[in-house]
């Protein structure tokens, strides 16, 4: 494997998982007329007013030049204001990146050495796992989620941090969670942060879905010299393809920016300038716009949750935040990849296998990517598929 004549490919890359989304896109392509509840996307476009402003800028020379590595000043200023006002982060500086995934890679490269140990919680975000793997950080300790709530198990973390010498370099959580669809209540997040601070581990919190909170729940952030927060424009403003995210790093830590700049200057140099302007104009449109889109997703969530109820209510979690439900497959069915393939090919609906998130025997279901009418179609197919699965198993033909 990985050796072609005398040319070998890097073990670092070969030993990294294959991206699950690429596999699922391939499955969708091979499956005629399938509908996807797989990809973590939203069905809306960026705000019209913001897109119109961007159109008028396209021909300006500054759009085609490189910009500051950290991001254009207008956007960074607006984000500093947003961080203080919305996230209560007062001691953080900002680097704009080509999406939250690139933000995460920047951080792993700036904070970890090959061979360091790191901590994630199951079910975990597959891209974060891959980012560790491909940078040589292969000592990935995966902690459990609480079986009832799926919240990261802080007691496990406390024990693990106590007995690790040296302490893990990074602990990372996603809030609200991909793929769990649950959130991390503020006292728990604070406890995790305090545990990391006390032993000297960095805490990276991925807040990609900060606005995706349901039923009155509130998202919150923690701050400290050991905490780094990641954010994204992709989902909130329907800007997946524009690739804008940002890192809020502790301003008072000496040399943090200098190290981040080394990484940034060698990967994107700067996030796309036109995309940064779209992000800036979208912020001007404001968060009420985002909340309106998110509120509308409740109908999708309820449709999909209803279809999953066949699995038994205790086996379906999530839907508190982000755009995901998380379900345990019926007892005895362990090969979730096979179930996903079968559901796609026989019933025309595509999900994500839980194995990709460290939890075989489960599936992740996204309810953000389709408008309500299409979500209803997908939910109906899911009901038919699950009925058959429970009644007859994975019959073919
Ligand atoms: C938790 C989480 N982080 C990061 C990303 C990637 O976001 P971006 O498009 O900003 O790179 C996603 C996308 O699904 C995500 O779910």
XYZ file of C-alpha atoms and ligand atoms in Angstrom:
413
model
C 0.000 0.000 0.000
C 1.246 3.468 -0.838
C 4.331 2.352 -2.681
C 4.570 2.894 -6.407
C 7.870 1.665 -7.735
C 10.430 3.585 -5.728
C 8.042 6.357 -4.772
C 6.313 5.981 -1.436
C 3.472 8.147 -0.243
C 3.605 9.617 3.256
C 2.537 7.299 6.057
C 1.033 10.372 7.670
C -1.453 10.630 4.797
C -1.901 6.906 4.198
C -2.746 6.262 7.815
C -5.326 9.052 7.943
C -8.980 8.012 7.569
C -10.579 8.662 4.191
C -12.934 11.643 4.281
C -16.394 10.266 4.944
C -18.120 13.088 3.102
C -16.275 12.242 -0.094
C -17.416 8.613 0.263
C -21.010 9.698 0.863
C -20.976 12.095 -2.095
C -19.828 9.198 -4.225
C -22.666 7.041 -2.842
C -25.167 9.816 -3.692
C -23.810 10.029 -7.250
C -24.099 6.274 -7.747
C -27.618 6.175 -6.355
C -30.176 7.570 -8.766
C -32.633 10.084 -7.280
C -31.307 9.774 -3.754
C -31.951 12.508 -1.215
C -29.223 13.341 1.224
C -29.520 13.740 4.960
C -25.784 13.168 5.048
C -23.848 16.351 4.500
C -23.744 18.947 7.254
C -24.943 21.873 5.181
C -27.784 24.390 5.218
C -30.191 24.930 2.358
C -30.063 28.727 2.320
C -27.906 31.197 0.426
C -26.048 34.152 1.935
C -28.151 37.287 2.594
C -29.173 38.974 -0.701
C -28.123 42.451 0.470
C -24.638 41.146 1.221
C -24.345 39.359 -2.125
C -25.405 42.541 -3.946
C -22.730 44.582 -2.198
C -20.119 42.009 -3.094
C -21.120 42.139 -6.768
C -20.201 45.796 -6.852
C -16.743 45.119 -5.460
C -15.630 42.365 -7.793
C -13.690 44.612 -10.185
C -11.805 46.566 -7.542
C -8.059 45.809 -7.596
C -7.911 45.103 -3.844
C -10.114 42.047 -4.375
C -7.519 40.399 -6.584
C -4.487 41.134 -4.433
C -3.287 39.227 -1.400
C -4.575 40.694 1.834
C -3.214 40.656 5.373
C -2.644 37.067 6.540
C -4.846 37.613 9.611
C -7.775 38.913 7.583
C -9.009 42.224 6.183
C -9.149 44.921 8.894
C -12.862 45.714 8.346
C -13.844 42.103 9.009
C -11.512 41.645 11.949
C -12.791 44.828 13.609
C -16.393 43.732 13.110
C -15.562 40.298 14.514
C -13.794 41.733 17.557
C -16.986 43.652 18.286
C -19.104 40.531 17.716
C -16.882 38.413 20.000
C -17.311 40.892 22.839
C -20.983 41.556 22.360
C -22.251 38.064 21.589
C -19.668 35.624 22.888
C -18.413 37.601 25.920
C -14.848 37.036 24.784
C -12.840 40.091 25.806
C -9.256 38.903 25.643
C -9.150 37.233 22.260
C -7.596 38.235 18.953
C -8.769 37.102 15.569
C -7.285 35.332 12.597
C -9.609 34.839 9.622
C -9.176 31.486 7.899
C -10.526 29.627 4.882
C -13.236 28.019 7.009
C -13.308 26.413 10.438
C -11.620 23.256 9.182
C -8.561 25.236 8.129
C -8.703 27.040 11.468
C -8.472 23.661 13.192
C -5.514 22.522 11.086
C -3.748 25.832 11.786
C -4.198 25.230 15.485
C -3.029 21.639 15.439
C 0.089 22.685 13.553
C 0.713 25.598 15.903
C 0.014 23.736 19.168
C 0.928 20.073 18.701
C 4.021 18.095 17.861
C 3.959 14.683 16.246
C 3.613 12.117 19.003
C 1.702 14.381 21.406
C -1.465 12.997 22.924
C -4.799 14.773 22.479
C -8.347 14.193 23.686
C -11.659 14.166 21.835
C -15.074 12.839 22.835
C -17.187 10.267 21.034
C -19.044 10.679 18.875
C -16.379 12.971 17.446
C -16.175 15.311 14.465
C -14.421 13.225 11.814
C -12.484 16.094 10.234
C -10.922 17.070 13.549
C -9.843 13.454 14.013
C -8.283 13.461 10.552
C -6.501 16.762 11.197
C -4.749 15.179 14.153
C -3.921 12.012 12.243
C -2.447 13.731 9.211
C -0.223 16.008 11.253
C 1.327 13.054 13.051
C -0.699 13.470 16.237
C -1.783 9.850 16.319
C -2.092 9.384 20.065
C -5.768 10.361 20.058
C -7.561 9.463 23.284
C -11.306 9.286 22.749
C -13.448 9.886 25.806
C -17.057 8.803 26.162
C -20.145 10.912 25.963
C -22.715 10.500 28.710
C -24.929 7.628 27.481
C -28.105 9.599 28.206
C -27.160 13.117 27.102
C -24.087 12.552 24.928
C -22.411 15.457 26.785
C -18.620 14.981 27.088
C -17.899 12.958 30.223
C -15.993 15.393 32.435
C -15.379 12.776 35.158
C -13.582 10.618 32.622
C -11.620 13.708 31.515
C -10.616 14.503 35.079
C -9.323 10.973 35.630
C -7.515 10.903 32.313
C -5.835 14.277 32.897
C -4.791 13.213 36.406
C -3.035 10.102 35.221
C -1.418 11.499 32.057
C 2.167 12.600 32.308
C 2.796 14.761 30.370
C -0.782 15.998 30.088
C -2.475 15.763 26.696
C -1.503 18.739 24.577
C -5.017 19.530 23.408
C -8.545 18.706 24.470
C -11.160 19.537 21.874
C -14.953 19.751 21.929
C -17.593 20.899 19.469
C -20.403 23.048 20.875
C -23.113 22.465 19.850
C -21.989 19.122 18.607
C -21.321 17.581 15.278
C -22.329 14.750 15.082
C -24.153 14.532 18.421
C -26.577 17.423 17.871
C -26.371 18.121 21.609
C -24.847 21.187 23.223
C -22.511 21.662 26.178
C -24.237 23.449 29.061
C -22.208 26.372 30.380
C -21.252 24.847 33.771
C -19.955 21.714 32.033
C -17.977 23.731 29.495
C -16.487 25.744 32.321
C -15.575 22.575 34.203
C -13.844 21.155 31.132
C -11.977 24.423 30.698
C -10.882 24.510 34.363
C -9.669 20.916 34.193
C -7.572 21.742 31.121
C -6.172 24.898 32.700
C -5.206 23.099 35.907
C -3.028 20.521 34.136
C -1.770 22.730 31.293
C -3.693 21.376 28.293
C -4.997 23.614 25.532
C -8.750 23.557 25.012
C -10.029 24.067 21.455
C -13.755 24.711 21.217
C -15.371 24.530 17.804
C -18.359 26.887 17.785
C -19.310 26.399 14.131
C -22.989 26.014 15.104
C -23.145 28.763 17.728
C -26.453 30.117 16.370
C -28.031 26.694 15.924
C -29.676 26.296 19.305
C -33.269 25.115 19.762
C -36.041 25.258 22.314
C -34.663 28.247 24.197
C -31.197 26.826 24.833
C -28.305 29.301 24.955
C -24.849 28.900 23.492
C -21.916 30.136 25.545
C -18.145 30.389 25.229
C -15.272 30.126 27.671
C -12.124 32.220 27.615
C -8.665 31.844 29.144
C -5.007 31.795 28.233
C -5.375 28.091 27.469
C -8.573 28.370 25.369
C -8.920 28.825 21.637
C -12.324 29.251 20.009
C -13.140 28.477 16.389
C -16.062 29.958 14.437
C -17.431 29.656 10.915
C -19.545 31.620 8.452
C -20.383 28.480 6.483
C -23.633 27.395 8.070
C -24.947 30.532 9.749
C -24.812 32.630 6.592
C -25.135 29.841 4.014
C -21.555 30.514 2.925
C -20.193 26.950 2.728
C -18.493 27.455 -0.624
C -17.065 30.883 0.202
C -14.783 29.379 2.849
C -14.590 31.804 5.735
C -14.047 30.977 9.383
C -11.937 32.424 12.159
C -9.848 31.658 15.202
C -10.267 33.600 18.433
C -6.977 33.027 20.233
C -5.787 34.325 23.605
C -4.301 37.791 22.995
C -1.996 37.657 25.983
C -0.134 34.473 25.102
C 3.285 35.463 23.813
C 4.131 34.221 20.364
C 0.738 32.681 19.605
C 0.111 34.893 16.596
C 3.680 34.491 15.334
C 3.268 30.700 15.182
C -0.192 30.893 13.648
C 1.147 33.234 10.971
C 3.760 30.693 9.920
C 1.021 28.171 9.246
C -1.363 30.652 7.661
C 1.272 32.042 5.321
C 2.004 28.567 4.001
C -1.546 27.357 3.461
C -3.965 30.002 2.181
C -1.744 33.110 2.843
C -5.074 34.792 3.457
C -8.694 33.727 3.182
C -10.213 34.733 -0.173
C -10.635 38.518 -0.116
C -13.995 38.605 -1.879
C -15.258 35.979 0.577
C -14.077 38.059 3.504
C -16.082 41.013 2.170
C -19.149 38.821 1.868
C -18.616 37.775 5.493
C -18.288 41.428 6.499
C -21.473 42.468 4.681
C -23.304 39.452 6.094
C -22.379 40.518 9.611
C -23.928 43.908 8.796
C -27.169 42.140 7.906
C -26.998 40.680 11.381
C -27.808 37.725 13.511
C -31.593 38.180 13.473
C -31.405 37.083 9.846
C -29.506 33.963 10.893
C -31.907 33.199 13.724
C -34.864 33.376 11.329
C -33.275 30.744 9.093
C -32.387 28.560 12.067
C -35.876 28.805 13.601
C -37.252 27.458 10.380
C -35.151 24.297 10.776
C -37.239 23.180 13.747
C -39.851 21.829 11.323
C -37.182 19.792 9.542
C -35.816 18.479 12.809
C -39.265 17.389 13.955
C -40.011 15.649 10.660
C -36.799 13.672 10.787
C -37.068 12.934 14.500
C -40.559 11.593 13.973
C -39.304 9.200 11.303
C -36.539 7.975 13.614
C -38.980 7.258 16.439
C -39.343 3.757 14.966
C -35.953 3.068 16.541
C -37.312 3.862 20.002
C -37.088 7.278 21.629
C -34.180 6.305 23.885
C -32.134 5.470 20.826
C -32.469 8.902 19.243
C -30.468 11.829 20.623
C -29.481 15.289 19.502
C -31.623 17.966 17.941
C -30.764 20.329 20.837
C -28.319 22.236 18.699
C -26.418 22.162 15.379
C -28.235 20.373 12.529
C -27.993 16.757 13.595
C -29.838 13.854 15.101
C -27.898 10.838 16.254
C -29.458 7.388 16.326
C -28.543 3.931 17.540
C -29.319 1.225 14.999
C -31.300 -1.827 16.093
C -29.485 -4.303 18.326
C -27.458 -6.793 16.350
C -26.780 -4.463 13.413
C -23.193 -3.451 13.798
C -22.160 -2.644 10.249
C -23.466 0.888 9.990
C -21.615 1.441 6.684
C -23.626 -1.424 5.220
C -26.906 -0.005 6.571
C -26.085 3.372 5.060
C -25.311 1.803 1.678
C -28.503 -0.270 1.839
C -30.704 2.694 2.802
C -29.221 4.713 -0.064
C -29.542 2.034 -2.734
C -32.853 0.505 -1.713
C -34.656 3.494 -0.193
C -32.905 6.501 -1.749
C -31.917 8.278 1.447
C -28.310 8.908 2.499
C -27.018 9.201 6.095
C -23.586 9.200 7.721
C -22.353 5.994 9.382
C -21.508 6.407 13.049
C -18.232 4.495 12.623
C -16.837 7.604 10.937
C -17.353 9.382 14.271
C -15.937 6.606 16.437
C -19.318 4.974 17.193
C -20.177 1.854 15.180
C -23.840 0.839 15.251
C -25.063 4.427 14.951
C -25.955 6.914 12.232
C -25.846 10.695 11.955
C -28.776 12.411 10.283
C -28.534 16.029 9.119
C -31.723 18.081 8.896
C -30.270 21.331 7.573
C -29.561 20.685 3.934
C -33.015 20.461 2.385
C -36.035 22.752 2.396
C -39.044 21.445 4.314
C -40.824 19.735 1.384
C -37.742 17.737 0.421
C -36.989 16.950 4.039
C -40.488 15.467 4.247
C -39.681 13.260 1.242
C -36.427 12.147 2.864
C -38.205 11.483 6.160
C -40.807 9.322 4.420
C -38.080 7.275 2.761
C -36.372 6.893 6.089
C -39.582 5.558 7.642
C -39.964 3.000 4.846
C -36.325 1.986 5.138
C -36.388 1.631 8.916
C -39.685 -0.273 8.836
C -38.189 -2.760 6.429
C -34.922 -2.966 8.320
C -36.740 -3.728 11.574
C -39.155 -6.172 9.955
C -37.024 -8.100 7.447
C -33.426 -6.911 7.816
C -31.375 -5.680 4.871
C -33.195 -7.494 2.074
C -31.871 -6.831 -1.410
C -33.337 -6.965 -4.872
C -18.015 21.047 13.800
C -17.595 21.555 12.473
N -16.452 22.247 12.377
C -16.023 22.703 11.192
C -16.747 22.482 10.050
C -16.221 22.992 8.759
O -16.632 24.313 8.613
P -16.027 25.236 7.498
O -16.919 25.131 6.309
O -16.079 26.602 8.130
O -14.652 24.783 7.241
C -17.932 21.781 10.095
C -18.675 21.489 8.864
O -19.524 20.646 8.796
C -18.368 21.299 11.343
O -19.491 20.596 11.444
